Short mmCIF file of C-alpha atoms in Angstrom, two decimals:
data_model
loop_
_atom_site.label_atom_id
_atom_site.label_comp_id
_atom_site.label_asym_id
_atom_site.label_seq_id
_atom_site.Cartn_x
_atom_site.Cartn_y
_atom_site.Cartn_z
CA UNK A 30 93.16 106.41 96.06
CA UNK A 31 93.50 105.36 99.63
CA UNK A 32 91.19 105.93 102.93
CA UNK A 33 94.44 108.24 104.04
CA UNK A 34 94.92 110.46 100.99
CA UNK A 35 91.02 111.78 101.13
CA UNK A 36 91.44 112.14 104.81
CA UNK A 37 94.28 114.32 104.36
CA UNK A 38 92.73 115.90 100.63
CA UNK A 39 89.85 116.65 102.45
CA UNK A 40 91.08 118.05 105.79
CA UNK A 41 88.69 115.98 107.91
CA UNK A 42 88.91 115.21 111.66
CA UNK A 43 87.47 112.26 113.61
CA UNK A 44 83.99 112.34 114.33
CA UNK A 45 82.37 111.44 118.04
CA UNK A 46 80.60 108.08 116.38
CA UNK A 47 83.47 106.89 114.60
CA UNK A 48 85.14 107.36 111.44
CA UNK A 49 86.33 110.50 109.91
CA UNK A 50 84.28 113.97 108.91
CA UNK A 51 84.45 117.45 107.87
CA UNK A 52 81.37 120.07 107.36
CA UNK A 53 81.49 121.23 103.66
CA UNK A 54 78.19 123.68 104.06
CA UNK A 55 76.24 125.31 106.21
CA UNK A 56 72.70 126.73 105.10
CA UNK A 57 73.73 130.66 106.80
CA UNK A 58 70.08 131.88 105.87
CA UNK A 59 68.72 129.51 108.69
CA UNK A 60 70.47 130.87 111.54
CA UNK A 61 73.32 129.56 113.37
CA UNK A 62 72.12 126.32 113.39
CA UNK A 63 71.14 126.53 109.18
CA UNK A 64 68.21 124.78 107.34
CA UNK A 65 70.76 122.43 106.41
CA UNK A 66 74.14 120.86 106.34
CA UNK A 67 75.74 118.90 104.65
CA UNK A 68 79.40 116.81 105.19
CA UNK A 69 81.88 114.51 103.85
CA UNK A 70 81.84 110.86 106.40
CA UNK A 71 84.64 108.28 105.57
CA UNK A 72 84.39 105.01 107.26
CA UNK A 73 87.86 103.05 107.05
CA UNK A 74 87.76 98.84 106.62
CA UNK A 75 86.56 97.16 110.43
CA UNK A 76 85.33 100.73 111.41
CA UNK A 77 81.55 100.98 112.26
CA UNK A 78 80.09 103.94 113.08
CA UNK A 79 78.35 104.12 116.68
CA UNK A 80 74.71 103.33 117.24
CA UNK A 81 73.13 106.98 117.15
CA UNK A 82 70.45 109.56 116.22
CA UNK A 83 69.80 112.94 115.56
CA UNK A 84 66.13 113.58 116.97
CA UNK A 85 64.63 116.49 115.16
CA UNK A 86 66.45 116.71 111.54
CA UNK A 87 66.24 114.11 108.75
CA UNK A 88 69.51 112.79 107.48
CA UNK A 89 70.72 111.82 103.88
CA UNK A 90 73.32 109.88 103.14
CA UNK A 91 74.83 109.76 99.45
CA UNK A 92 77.48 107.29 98.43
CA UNK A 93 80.49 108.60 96.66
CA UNK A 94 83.23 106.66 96.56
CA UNK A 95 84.64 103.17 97.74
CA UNK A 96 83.05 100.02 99.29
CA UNK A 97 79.29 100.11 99.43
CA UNK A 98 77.99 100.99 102.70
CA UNK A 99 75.80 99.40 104.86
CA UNK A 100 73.56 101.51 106.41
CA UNK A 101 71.57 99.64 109.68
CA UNK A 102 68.28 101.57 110.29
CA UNK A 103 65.77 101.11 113.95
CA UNK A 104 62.97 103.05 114.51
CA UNK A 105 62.38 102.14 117.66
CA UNK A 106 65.20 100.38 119.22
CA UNK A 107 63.68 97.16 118.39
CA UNK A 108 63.37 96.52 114.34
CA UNK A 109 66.31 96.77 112.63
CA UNK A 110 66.32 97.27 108.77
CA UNK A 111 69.74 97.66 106.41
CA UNK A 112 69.80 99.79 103.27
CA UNK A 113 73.10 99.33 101.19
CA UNK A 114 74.60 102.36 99.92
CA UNK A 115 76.79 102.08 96.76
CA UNK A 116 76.98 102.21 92.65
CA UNK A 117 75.29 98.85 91.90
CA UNK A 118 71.81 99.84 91.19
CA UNK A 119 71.02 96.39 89.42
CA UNK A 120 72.45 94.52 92.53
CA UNK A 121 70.04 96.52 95.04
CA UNK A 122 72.54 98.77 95.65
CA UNK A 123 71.51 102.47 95.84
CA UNK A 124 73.05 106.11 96.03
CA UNK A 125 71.30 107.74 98.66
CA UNK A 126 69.84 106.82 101.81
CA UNK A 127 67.32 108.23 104.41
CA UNK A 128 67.24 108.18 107.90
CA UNK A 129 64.31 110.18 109.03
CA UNK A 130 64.37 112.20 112.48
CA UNK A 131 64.82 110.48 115.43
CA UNK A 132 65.81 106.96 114.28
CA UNK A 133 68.71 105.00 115.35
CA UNK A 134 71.52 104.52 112.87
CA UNK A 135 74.99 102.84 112.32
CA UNK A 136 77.49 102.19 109.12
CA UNK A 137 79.67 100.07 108.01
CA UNK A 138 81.86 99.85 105.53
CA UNK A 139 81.93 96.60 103.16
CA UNK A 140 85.48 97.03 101.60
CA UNK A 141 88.38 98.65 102.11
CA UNK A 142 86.93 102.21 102.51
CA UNK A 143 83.88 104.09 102.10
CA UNK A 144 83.06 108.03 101.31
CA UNK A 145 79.91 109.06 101.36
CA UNK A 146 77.89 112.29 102.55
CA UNK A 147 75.39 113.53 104.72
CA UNK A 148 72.74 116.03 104.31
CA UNK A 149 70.68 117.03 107.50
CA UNK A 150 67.76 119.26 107.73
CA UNK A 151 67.45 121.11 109.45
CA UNK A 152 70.56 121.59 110.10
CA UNK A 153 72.87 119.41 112.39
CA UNK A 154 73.84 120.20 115.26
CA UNK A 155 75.69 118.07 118.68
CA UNK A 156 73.01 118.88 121.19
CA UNK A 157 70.19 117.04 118.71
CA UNK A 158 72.32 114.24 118.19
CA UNK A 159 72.40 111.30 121.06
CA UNK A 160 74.74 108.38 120.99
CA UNK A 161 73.88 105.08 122.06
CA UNK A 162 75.06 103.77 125.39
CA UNK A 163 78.32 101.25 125.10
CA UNK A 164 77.06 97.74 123.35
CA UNK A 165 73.75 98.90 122.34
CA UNK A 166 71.87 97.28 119.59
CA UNK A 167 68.62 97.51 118.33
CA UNK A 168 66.97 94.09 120.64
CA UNK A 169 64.25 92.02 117.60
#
């Protein structure tokens, strides 16, 4: 399985931040903007998502498939903390990671390609979510 054939498998579309997307669900019972969502994010090898944040929901991310992921966390611009996404639970690895609302967050893939998913509650939408200005990094 490559990075192309589950781009094209599962119809996704660049996203603003990098790498590639597509919504899968939409929680209709909280409105247009849903008490969740949920989507399919592939990052491809040398690809790193953009330093952003999405200030009111909470976002889960669950590894599926691929490279681990590493998953840089800041809650205030200034600490910056990694989580690594992936199967290897013995080697501190883990499925799922959380990045509650309003903190600043970028991915990477470790390998050749990485799958994973995000949850967001409530749901996501564009005008919560802020990207960081060109060659921002969270300053220790």
């Amino acid at each position: 399985m490559t990075a192309e054939e589950i781009i094209a498998a599962l119809n996704m579309q660049r996203h603003p931040e990098g790498g590639w997307y597509t919504e899968t669900f939409r929680d209709e019972a909280g409105g247009e903007r849903g008490h969740s969502t949920a989507i399919y994010y592939l990052l491809e090898a040398g690809e790193t998502s953009h330093w952003h944040r999405v200030h009111d929901a909470v976002e889960i991310w669950h590894h599926y498939a691929g490279a681990p992921l590493a998953l840089s966390l800041s809650k205030d611009g200034s600490d910056e903390e990694t989580l690594t996404l992936g199967p290897d639970i013995l080697a501190g690895e883990r499925p799922q990671g959380i990045v509650p609302a309003g903190w600043w967050q970028s991915a990477r893939s470790l390998g050749a390609f990485t799958l994973v998913g995000c949850t967001v509650a409530p749901g996501f939408t564009f005008s919560a979510f802020e990207m960081a200005p060109p060659g921002w990094k969270p300053q220790a």
